[in-house]
Amino acid sequence: MQDIVRRLDTCRVCGRDDWLEVTSFGSVPLANGFLDPADLPAEEPAYPVDVIVCRGCRLMAVRHVIRPDVLFRHYVYVTSESDQMTGHMRRIVGWCTRRAALAPGELVVELGSNIGLQLGLFQEQGQRVVGVDPAENLAAIANARGVRTLPEFFGGDQGRRIHAEQGEAKLVLGRQCFAHIDDVHNVLDGATAVLAPDGLVAIEVPYLLDLLEENQFDTIYHEHLSYYSVTTLGHLFQRHGLRIVDVERAAVHGGSIVVFAAREGSDHPTRPSVGQLLSLERQRGLDTDAAYLEFAERAHQVITEIGDLVRDLAARGLTVAGYGAPSKGTTLLQFCGLGPAEVRFCSDTTSLKHGRLLPGTRIPCCSPEQARAQEPDYYLLLAWNYAEEIIGKERDFLSRGGRFIIPIPQPRVVTAEPVPAVA
Ligand code: TMP
Ligand code: ZN
C-alpha cells in the first residue's frame, strides 16, 4: 500500500526544488475528519501543516501531501446553498456563457462538481453537462438529481473518454477544487483533451493575495495543497498551451479568482484584467520572500490573540460556541489550541456533521435548531466568509445581547450596538 502522506520535494507546477520555508502551524488531524462519538479512536493521526513557497513560480503549498483517496473518496463538504453561494453560481453561469459564447446543446464539463448544483444551472439553460467528482457519496446525490456525474478523479483518461463519448466541450470548469489537486498536469491534460478549439477552461481558486493580506491562515490545511496567484496559474497554463484571457475577482471563500484560459492560438483576446492583476501581484511583493514571511508573523500573532480572547471570556464564566464547523473552523480551533472547555459546541447547517465531534478538538457539532436551545454569550464566527449573511439572519441573537467574534483579519467583537459614525 502507498503511504498516506508524501513530502512535496519538487514543485508541482514548475518542477524546481528551491523552496522558501515559510512557517509551520504544527501537526493536526485532517480538517474534515469528523468523529463518530460511538466509535472514537484513542488517537487521531496527525500530520504537519508546513507552508512552503516555490522560488521558481511562487506556488505556495503545504509540504505534506495526503493521498487523495483518503481525503476525497467520501467527502462531507457539500456545496453551500447559502444566498451568497447561490448568487455566485448564477454569476458564474453568466460569466462563462458570455465568454465562451455557450449555446444550447453544447457540452460543459465540470471537475469537482460536488452534488451538481452548478452544472444544474447550465443544464437549465440547455447545455449538455458531465460532472466528474471522486466523492462517491456526492456523485450519487448529483446523479439522483439528474446531473450526470462520474464518480472519478478527473485526469487525462477521463478527458479523452468524455471527448470520445460526448464530443468537445465548450467549457471545462473547475470551481474550488483546483487547489486540492496534486497532479495538476494530468488534470490540465484531461481538460485540453476534451476542450473545443475555441473553448474556455475556467478555474476558480481562493486568491493567494487575499489569503495573505486578510490573514486567512485557517484556510491552510491538508486538503488545500496549493495557494495560487494569477502569476503562478499563468506559468501552469502556459505549459499546456493555454493562455489566461480574463480574470474575475469574487468575494466567495474570503476572496477568490475565476481565471479563464483559452488555447494559445485561439481568437480570444486577452483582457486588461490579466495584466492588471499581474502588476498588482508584483506591486504587493508576491515575487519576494518578505510577503510570505510577514504573513506568517501576522498569522501567529492573530492565532495568539484569538486564543487569548476566547480563554479570557471562558475564564470570566462567559459561554462561547462556534458558528459553523467548516474545515477552516476546525483548523482555526486546532491552531488556536481551543477545545470543548472554551468552545462548548459548534452549530452547522450540514446534516452530515450533526452529532459528530470536530477532528482534534473533539468539540461537538450540532444543528442550528439544537444550538438555539443552548445559546452562548458569544459565537466565534468560524464561517467568517458568510459574516454578512449570518449576522443579518442572527439579528435576534444580537438584540438579546449575544455577540459575535469575527476572528480575522484581527479578532473583533460585533454587538447589536450600531458602529458609531466616524466624525
Ligand atoms: P464553506 O465556507 O466551505 O462554504 O463552509 C461553510 C460552512 O458553514 C458549512 O459547514 C455550513 C456552515 N454554515 C452554517 O452553519 N450556517 C450558515 O448560515 C452558513 C452560511 C454556513
Ligand atoms: Zn514552482
Short mmCIF file of C-alpha atoms and ligand atoms in Angstrom, two decimals:
data_model
loop_
_atom_site.label_atom_id
_atom_site.label_comp_id
_atom_site.label_asym_id
_atom_site.label_seq_id
_atom_site.Cartn_x
_atom_site.Cartn_y
_atom_site.Cartn_z
CA MET A 1 0.00 0.00 0.00
CA GLN A 2 1.13 3.52 -0.76
CA ASP A 3 1.96 5.74 2.20
CA ILE A 4 -0.84 8.05 3.32
CA VAL A 5 1.41 11.08 3.20
CA ARG A 6 4.17 12.13 0.83
CA ARG A 7 6.58 15.02 1.02
CA LEU A 8 6.40 17.52 -1.78
CA ASP A 9 10.01 17.70 -2.96
CA THR A 10 9.72 19.30 -6.37
CA CYS A 11 7.21 21.99 -7.27
CA ARG A 12 4.01 20.54 -8.78
CA VAL A 13 3.82 23.46 -11.22
CA CYS A 14 7.37 24.14 -12.43
CA GLY A 15 9.33 21.12 -11.19
CA ARG A 16 12.03 23.04 -9.28
CA ASP A 17 13.12 22.26 -5.75
CA ASP A 18 14.05 25.70 -4.47
CA TRP A 19 11.65 26.25 -1.58
CA LEU A 20 11.24 29.07 0.89
CA GLU A 21 10.23 27.52 4.22
CA VAL A 22 7.52 29.95 5.32
CA THR A 23 6.24 28.55 8.60
CA SER A 24 4.76 25.56 10.39
CA PHE A 25 1.37 25.52 12.10
CA GLY A 26 2.17 22.27 13.90
CA SER A 27 0.71 18.78 13.42
CA VAL A 28 -3.06 18.38 13.30
CA PRO A 29 -5.57 15.72 12.19
CA LEU A 30 -7.36 16.19 8.86
CA ALA A 31 -9.69 19.21 8.93
CA ASN A 32 -12.72 17.28 7.68
CA GLY A 33 -12.08 14.19 9.83
CA PHE A 34 -15.28 14.45 11.88
CA LEU A 35 -15.55 11.73 14.54
CA ASP A 36 -18.41 9.44 15.48
CA PRO A 37 -18.76 9.65 19.29
CA ALA A 38 -19.85 5.98 19.36
CA ASP A 39 -16.63 4.92 17.70
CA LEU A 40 -13.91 7.20 18.99
CA PRO A 41 -10.30 6.37 18.18
CA ALA A 42 -7.89 6.62 21.09
CA GLU A 43 -5.72 8.83 18.96
CA GLU A 44 -6.23 10.56 15.64
CA PRO A 45 -3.39 10.50 13.13
CA ALA A 46 -1.94 13.99 12.81
CA TYR A 47 0.17 15.46 10.02
CA PRO A 48 2.28 18.63 9.90
CA VAL A 49 0.93 21.77 8.26
CA ASP A 50 4.18 23.25 6.95
CA VAL A 51 3.91 26.08 4.44
CA ILE A 52 6.43 26.44 1.61
CA VAL A 53 6.77 28.71 -1.42
CA CYS A 54 8.48 27.80 -4.69
CA ARG A 55 11.10 30.39 -5.58
CA GLY A 56 10.70 29.43 -9.27
CA CYS A 57 6.98 30.05 -9.91
CA ARG A 58 5.82 31.32 -6.47
CA LEU A 59 3.41 28.49 -5.87
CA MET A 60 2.52 28.40 -2.16
CA ALA A 61 1.89 24.86 -0.93
CA VAL A 62 1.75 22.62 2.11
CA ARG A 63 4.73 20.31 2.32
CA HIS A 64 2.79 17.18 3.34
CA VAL A 65 0.51 15.78 0.67
CA ILE A 66 -2.16 13.37 1.91
CA ARG A 67 -3.16 10.61 -0.52
CA PRO A 68 -6.19 11.93 -2.43
CA ASP A 69 -8.43 8.89 -1.94
CA VAL A 70 -8.11 9.32 1.84
CA LEU A 71 -9.41 12.87 1.53
CA PHE A 72 -11.85 12.83 -1.31
CA ARG A 73 -13.49 9.43 -1.85
CA HIS A 74 -16.04 10.16 0.87
CA TYR A 75 -16.48 13.86 1.37
CA VAL A 76 -18.60 15.79 3.86
CA TYR A 77 -18.29 19.17 2.17
CA VAL A 78 -21.48 19.83 0.29
CA THR A 79 -21.74 22.93 -1.91
CA SER A 80 -23.45 25.55 0.17
CA GLU A 81 -26.95 26.65 -0.79
CA SER A 82 -26.47 29.92 1.07
CA ASP A 83 -27.72 33.08 -0.64
CA GLN A 84 -24.15 34.16 -1.27
CA MET A 85 -23.14 30.91 -2.93
CA THR A 86 -26.31 30.59 -4.99
CA GLY A 87 -25.83 34.15 -6.27
CA HIS A 88 -22.21 33.38 -7.08
CA MET A 89 -23.07 30.22 -9.01
CA ARG A 90 -25.55 32.21 -11.09
CA ARG A 91 -22.89 34.83 -11.81
CA ILE A 92 -20.51 32.04 -12.88
CA VAL A 93 -23.09 30.86 -15.41
CA GLY A 94 -23.37 34.41 -16.80
CA TRP A 95 -19.60 34.95 -16.96
CA CYS A 96 -18.95 31.62 -18.68
CA THR A 97 -21.90 31.80 -21.06
CA ARG A 98 -20.83 35.20 -22.29
CA ARG A 99 -17.13 34.50 -22.60
CA ALA A 100 -17.44 31.05 -24.16
CA ALA A 101 -20.49 32.08 -26.24
CA LEU A 102 -22.25 28.98 -24.90
CA ALA A 103 -25.21 27.85 -26.96
CA PRO A 104 -27.90 25.29 -26.05
CA GLY A 105 -26.80 21.72 -26.74
CA GLU A 106 -23.11 22.47 -26.20
CA LEU A 107 -21.10 20.50 -23.68
CA VAL A 108 -19.99 21.74 -20.26
CA VAL A 109 -17.65 19.53 -18.22
CA GLU A 110 -17.09 20.28 -14.55
CA LEU A 111 -14.47 18.69 -12.35
CA GLY A 112 -15.07 18.56 -8.62
CA SER A 113 -18.74 19.06 -9.41
CA ASN A 114 -19.91 18.03 -5.91
CA ILE A 115 -23.70 17.47 -5.81
CA GLY A 116 -24.22 19.12 -9.20
CA LEU A 117 -25.71 22.46 -8.18
CA GLN A 118 -23.54 24.49 -10.54
CA LEU A 119 -23.99 22.12 -13.50
CA GLY A 120 -27.73 22.05 -12.86
CA LEU A 121 -27.81 25.76 -13.70
CA PHE A 122 -26.10 25.14 -17.06
CA GLN A 123 -28.48 22.26 -17.70
CA GLU A 124 -31.42 24.61 -17.04
CA GLN A 125 -30.29 26.85 -19.87
CA GLY A 126 -29.97 23.95 -22.28
CA GLN A 127 -26.35 22.80 -22.17
CA ARG A 128 -25.37 19.16 -22.03
CA VAL A 129 -23.37 18.54 -18.86
CA VAL A 130 -20.95 15.98 -17.44
CA GLY A 131 -19.68 16.23 -13.88
CA VAL A 132 -16.68 14.37 -12.54
CA ASP A 133 -16.22 14.07 -8.79
CA PRO A 134 -14.27 11.44 -6.87
CA ALA A 135 -16.63 11.58 -3.86
CA GLU A 136 -18.87 8.58 -4.42
CA ASN A 137 -21.43 9.82 -1.88
CA LEU A 138 -21.74 13.20 -3.62
CA ALA A 139 -21.72 11.85 -7.20
CA ALA A 140 -24.63 9.59 -6.22
CA ILE A 141 -26.61 12.62 -4.98
CA ALA A 142 -25.83 14.53 -8.19
CA ASN A 143 -26.94 11.62 -10.39
CA ALA A 144 -30.15 11.27 -8.38
CA ARG A 145 -30.80 14.97 -9.06
CA GLY A 146 -30.43 14.34 -12.78
CA VAL A 147 -26.93 15.79 -13.21
CA ARG A 148 -24.81 13.15 -14.93
CA THR A 149 -21.71 12.67 -12.76
CA LEU A 150 -18.82 10.21 -12.98
CA PRO A 151 -17.54 9.15 -9.53
CA GLU A 152 -13.89 9.53 -10.57
CA PHE A 153 -10.82 11.69 -10.25
CA PHE A 154 -10.61 13.83 -13.39
CA GLY A 155 -7.45 13.42 -15.47
CA GLY A 156 -6.12 12.74 -18.96
CA ASP A 157 -8.03 9.45 -19.32
CA GLN A 158 -11.33 10.98 -18.26
CA GLY A 159 -10.90 13.95 -20.60
CA ARG A 160 -10.20 11.66 -23.56
CA ARG A 161 -13.09 9.34 -22.68
CA ILE A 162 -15.60 12.20 -22.37
CA HIS A 163 -14.32 13.60 -25.68
CA ALA A 164 -14.80 10.22 -27.41
CA GLU A 165 -18.29 9.74 -25.99
CA GLN A 166 -19.70 13.28 -25.90
CA GLY A 167 -17.60 15.36 -28.27
CA GLU A 168 -15.70 18.51 -27.46
CA ALA A 169 -16.51 20.78 -24.53
CA LYS A 170 -17.07 24.49 -24.95
CA LEU A 171 -16.35 24.96 -21.27
CA VAL A 172 -14.29 22.99 -18.78
CA LEU A 173 -14.99 24.32 -15.32
CA GLY A 174 -13.27 23.62 -12.01
CA ARG A 175 -14.64 25.52 -9.04
CA GLN A 176 -12.82 25.49 -5.72
CA CYS A 177 -11.32 22.06 -6.34
CA PHE A 178 -8.17 23.01 -8.22
CA ALA A 179 -6.31 23.88 -5.02
CA HIS A 180 -6.95 20.29 -3.88
CA ILE A 181 -5.19 18.71 -6.84
CA ASP A 182 -1.70 17.29 -6.63
CA ASP A 183 -1.10 16.18 -10.23
CA VAL A 184 -2.30 19.40 -11.89
CA HIS A 185 -0.59 18.46 -15.16
CA ASN A 186 -2.70 15.33 -15.53
CA VAL A 187 -5.85 17.37 -14.89
CA LEU A 188 -4.91 20.01 -17.47
CA ASP A 189 -4.02 17.22 -19.88
CA GLY A 190 -7.62 15.97 -19.47
CA ALA A 191 -9.02 19.49 -19.81
CA THR A 192 -7.16 20.16 -23.06
CA ALA A 193 -8.09 16.69 -24.40
CA VAL A 194 -11.80 17.49 -24.25
CA LEU A 195 -11.68 21.25 -24.90
CA ALA A 196 -13.05 22.66 -28.17
CA PRO A 197 -10.54 24.76 -30.22
CA ASP A 198 -12.41 27.93 -29.21
CA GLY A 199 -13.45 26.65 -25.77
CA LEU A 200 -12.54 28.02 -22.37
CA VAL A 201 -11.13 26.49 -19.22
CA ALA A 202 -12.45 28.33 -16.15
CA ILE A 203 -10.75 27.68 -12.84
CA GLU A 204 -11.87 29.18 -9.54
CA VAL A 205 -9.42 29.23 -6.65
CA PRO A 206 -9.13 31.17 -3.39
CA TYR A 207 -6.87 34.12 -4.20
CA LEU A 208 -3.43 33.98 -2.63
CA LEU A 209 -3.28 37.76 -2.39
CA ASP A 210 -6.46 37.84 -0.29
CA LEU A 211 -5.24 34.98 1.87
CA LEU A 212 -2.00 36.80 2.67
CA GLU A 213 -3.48 40.26 3.15
CA GLU A 214 -6.52 39.16 5.19
CA ASN A 215 -4.54 36.78 7.43
CA GLN A 216 -6.61 33.79 6.33
CA PHE A 217 -4.27 31.28 7.98
CA ASP A 218 -7.22 28.97 8.75
CA THR A 219 -7.69 28.24 5.05
CA ILE A 220 -4.32 26.47 5.13
CA TYR A 221 -4.90 22.77 5.78
CA HIS A 222 -4.07 19.43 4.20
CA GLU A 223 -6.90 19.44 1.68
CA HIS A 224 -5.65 22.69 0.24
CA LEU A 225 -2.44 21.58 -1.39
CA SER A 226 -1.82 24.77 -3.37
CA TYR A 227 -2.48 28.50 -2.97
CA TYR A 228 -2.50 30.27 -6.31
CA SER A 229 -1.81 33.70 -7.71
CA VAL A 230 -2.54 34.71 -11.32
CA THR A 231 1.23 34.69 -11.86
CA THR A 232 1.57 31.02 -10.91
CA LEU A 233 -1.55 29.94 -12.82
CA GLY A 234 -0.12 31.70 -15.87
CA HIS A 235 3.06 29.59 -15.65
CA LEU A 236 0.98 26.46 -15.24
CA PHE A 237 -1.42 27.07 -18.13
CA GLN A 238 1.41 28.03 -20.44
CA ARG A 239 2.85 24.54 -20.08
CA HIS A 240 -0.40 23.19 -21.54
CA GLY A 241 -0.68 25.56 -24.48
CA LEU A 242 -3.23 27.69 -22.66
CA ARG A 243 -3.25 31.45 -22.20
CA ILE A 244 -5.10 33.33 -19.44
CA VAL A 245 -7.52 35.64 -21.24
CA ASP A 246 -9.51 37.10 -18.35
CA VAL A 247 -9.81 37.06 -14.56
CA GLU A 248 -12.74 37.93 -12.30
CA ARG A 249 -12.33 38.53 -8.59
CA ALA A 250 -15.19 37.23 -6.45
CA ALA A 251 -15.93 37.64 -2.75
CA VAL A 252 -16.60 33.92 -2.13
CA HIS A 253 -14.46 31.89 0.28
CA GLY A 254 -12.81 35.03 1.58
CA GLY A 255 -11.76 36.25 -1.86
CA SER A 256 -11.36 34.12 -4.96
CA ILE A 257 -10.38 34.49 -8.58
CA VAL A 258 -12.02 32.89 -11.58
CA VAL A 259 -9.38 32.53 -14.26
CA PHE A 260 -10.44 31.97 -17.87
CA ALA A 261 -7.92 30.35 -20.19
CA ALA A 262 -8.11 29.67 -23.92
CA ARG A 263 -5.87 27.80 -26.32
CA GLU A 264 -2.73 29.76 -27.16
CA GLY A 265 -3.67 30.24 -30.83
CA SER A 266 -7.39 30.88 -30.38
CA ASP A 267 -9.11 34.18 -31.20
CA HIS A 268 -9.99 35.00 -27.58
CA PRO A 269 -8.47 38.41 -26.84
CA THR A 270 -6.51 38.83 -23.61
CA ARG A 271 -8.43 41.30 -21.43
CA PRO A 272 -6.79 44.07 -19.36
CA SER A 273 -7.77 42.30 -16.09
CA VAL A 274 -4.89 39.85 -16.63
CA GLY A 275 -2.13 42.45 -16.85
CA GLN A 276 -3.70 44.46 -14.04
CA LEU A 277 -3.63 41.56 -11.61
CA LEU A 278 -0.12 40.50 -12.63
CA SER A 279 1.08 44.05 -11.85
CA LEU A 280 -0.86 44.15 -8.59
CA GLU A 281 0.81 40.92 -7.50
CA ARG A 282 4.25 42.32 -8.27
CA GLN A 283 3.40 45.58 -6.54
CA ARG A 284 2.35 43.68 -3.39
CA GLY A 285 5.63 41.76 -3.43
CA LEU A 286 4.30 38.29 -4.22
CA ASP A 287 7.56 37.72 -6.09
CA THR A 288 9.57 38.33 -2.90
CA ASP A 289 10.11 36.18 0.20
CA ALA A 290 9.08 39.01 2.51
CA ALA A 291 5.36 38.91 1.60
CA TYR A 292 5.11 35.31 2.84
CA LEU A 293 7.31 35.67 5.90
CA GLU A 294 5.42 38.75 7.05
CA PHE A 295 2.12 36.91 6.58
CA ALA A 296 3.41 34.09 8.77
CA GLU A 297 4.35 36.51 11.51
CA ARG A 298 0.91 38.15 11.45
CA ALA A 299 -0.82 34.77 11.36
CA HIS A 300 0.90 33.54 14.51
CA GLN A 301 0.07 36.79 16.24
CA VAL A 302 -3.64 36.54 15.31
CA ILE A 303 -3.69 32.90 16.47
CA THR A 304 -2.41 34.03 19.88
CA GLU A 305 -4.93 36.88 20.05
CA ILE A 306 -7.93 34.67 19.23
CA GLY A 307 -6.85 32.05 21.77
CA ASP A 308 -6.30 34.68 24.48
CA LEU A 309 -9.64 36.38 23.82
CA VAL A 310 -11.67 33.16 24.00
CA ARG A 311 -9.79 31.79 27.01
CA ASP A 312 -10.31 35.10 28.80
CA LEU A 313 -14.08 35.01 28.15
CA ALA A 314 -14.29 31.41 29.36
CA ALA A 315 -12.30 32.28 32.47
CA ARG A 316 -14.83 35.04 33.19
CA GLY A 317 -17.65 32.48 33.08
CA LEU A 318 -18.99 33.56 29.68
CA THR A 319 -20.00 30.88 27.20
CA VAL A 320 -18.58 30.65 23.70
CA ALA A 321 -19.69 28.40 20.81
CA GLY A 322 -18.59 28.14 17.21
CA TYR A 323 -20.86 29.36 14.41
CA GLY A 324 -20.34 26.93 11.56
CA ALA A 325 -17.95 24.00 11.52
CA PRO A 326 -16.24 24.44 8.13
CA SER A 327 -12.83 22.90 7.55
CA LYS A 328 -11.23 26.26 8.18
CA GLY A 329 -13.07 26.39 11.52
CA THR A 330 -11.80 23.04 12.70
CA THR A 331 -8.37 24.26 11.57
CA LEU A 332 -8.63 27.58 13.40
CA LEU A 333 -9.66 25.86 16.65
CA GLN A 334 -6.71 23.46 16.37
CA PHE A 335 -4.16 26.15 15.58
CA CYS A 336 -5.50 28.30 18.45
CA GLY A 337 -5.46 25.37 20.89
CA LEU A 338 -9.16 25.74 21.77
CA GLY A 339 -11.21 22.73 22.93
CA PRO A 340 -14.61 21.94 24.48
CA ALA A 341 -13.60 23.67 27.73
CA GLU A 342 -13.58 27.01 25.92
CA VAL A 343 -15.85 26.39 22.91
CA ARG A 344 -18.84 24.32 24.05
CA PHE A 345 -20.16 23.29 20.65
CA CYS A 346 -20.26 24.32 17.01
CA SER A 347 -23.53 24.68 15.15
CA ASP A 348 -23.55 23.91 11.45
CA THR A 349 -26.22 23.58 8.77
CA THR A 350 -24.63 20.45 7.24
CA SER A 351 -26.59 17.42 8.49
CA LEU A 352 -23.66 15.06 7.82
CA LYS A 353 -21.77 16.82 10.63
CA HIS A 354 -24.55 16.74 13.27
CA GLY A 355 -23.89 14.55 16.29
CA ARG A 356 -20.23 14.27 15.36
CA LEU A 357 -17.15 15.66 17.05
CA LEU A 358 -14.74 18.06 15.40
CA PRO A 359 -11.41 16.47 14.49
CA GLY A 360 -8.67 17.01 17.03
CA THR A 361 -10.52 19.33 19.39
CA ARG A 362 -13.48 16.92 19.78
CA ILE A 363 -15.91 19.80 20.16
CA PRO A 364 -19.46 18.51 19.48
CA CYS A 365 -21.21 19.68 16.33
CA CYS A 366 -24.97 20.22 16.37
CA SER A 367 -27.74 21.63 14.21
CA PRO A 368 -28.74 25.31 14.34
CA GLU A 369 -32.03 24.22 16.00
CA GLN A 370 -30.18 22.43 18.80
CA ALA A 371 -27.90 25.44 19.16
CA ARG A 372 -30.85 27.77 19.72
CA ALA A 373 -31.79 25.78 22.83
CA GLN A 374 -28.36 26.47 24.40
CA GLU A 375 -27.43 29.87 23.05
CA PRO A 376 -23.98 31.06 24.15
CA ASP A 377 -22.93 34.58 25.14
CA TYR A 378 -20.53 34.69 22.20
CA TYR A 379 -20.44 32.99 18.84
CA LEU A 380 -16.99 32.60 17.35
CA LEU A 381 -17.76 33.08 13.66
CA LEU A 382 -15.84 30.21 12.11
CA ALA A 383 -17.72 30.55 8.79
CA TRP A 384 -16.44 34.14 8.57
CA ASN A 385 -16.78 34.19 4.78
CA TYR A 386 -20.55 34.40 5.31
CA ALA A 387 -20.28 37.11 8.01
CA GLU A 388 -22.73 39.50 6.43
CA GLU A 389 -25.35 36.87 5.66
CA ILE A 390 -25.05 35.19 9.07
CA ILE A 391 -25.06 38.37 11.15
CA GLY A 392 -28.04 39.53 9.10
CA LYS A 393 -30.06 36.43 9.91
CA GLU A 394 -28.95 36.35 13.57
CA ARG A 395 -30.03 39.89 14.45
CA ASP A 396 -32.32 38.47 17.16
CA PHE A 397 -29.36 36.81 18.85
CA LEU A 398 -27.57 40.17 18.85
CA SER A 399 -30.61 42.05 20.14
CA ARG A 400 -30.86 39.54 23.01
CA GLY A 401 -27.36 40.68 23.98
CA GLY A 402 -25.44 37.99 22.09
CA ARG A 403 -22.15 38.81 20.42
CA PHE A 404 -20.10 37.58 17.52
CA ILE A 405 -16.34 37.29 17.42
CA ILE A 406 -15.05 37.69 13.88
CA PRO A 407 -11.61 36.06 14.06
CA ILE A 408 -9.76 37.53 11.07
CA PRO A 409 -8.03 39.65 9.80
CA GLN A 410 -7.83 40.59 13.50
CA PRO A 411 -10.28 39.32 16.12
CA ARG A 412 -13.08 41.79 16.78
CA VAL A 413 -16.36 41.62 18.67
CA VAL A 414 -19.65 42.54 17.00
CA THR A 415 -22.59 43.65 19.15
CA ALA A 416 -26.08 44.93 18.35
CA GLU A 417 -24.83 48.46 19.00
CA PRO A 418 -24.53 50.30 15.73
CA VAL A 419 -20.97 51.23 14.91
CA PRO A 420 -20.56 54.94 15.82
CA ALA A 421 -20.13 57.09 12.74
CA VAL A 422 -16.64 58.42 12.23
CA ALA A 423 -16.66 62.18 12.82
P1 TMP B 1 -17.71 26.92 3.29
O1 TMP B 1 -17.17 28.22 3.78
O2 TMP B 1 -16.63 25.96 2.96
O3 TMP B 1 -18.77 27.09 2.23
O4 TMP B 1 -18.45 26.23 4.51
C1 TMP B 1 -19.45 26.90 5.19
C2 TMP B 1 -19.78 26.11 6.43
O5 TMP B 1 -20.55 26.95 7.30
C3 TMP B 1 -20.60 24.88 6.16
O6 TMP B 1 -20.12 23.85 7.01
C4 TMP B 1 -22.03 25.32 6.51
C5 TMP B 1 -21.79 26.35 7.57
N1 TMP B 1 -22.80 27.40 7.63
C6 TMP B 1 -23.65 27.42 8.72
O7 TMP B 1 -23.54 26.57 9.61
N2 TMP B 1 -24.60 28.40 8.78
C7 TMP B 1 -24.75 29.35 7.80
O8 TMP B 1 -25.62 30.20 7.91
C8 TMP B 1 -23.85 29.32 6.67
C9 TMP B 1 -23.97 30.33 5.58
C10 TMP B 1 -22.88 28.32 6.64
ZN ZN B 2 7.32 26.22 -8.91
#
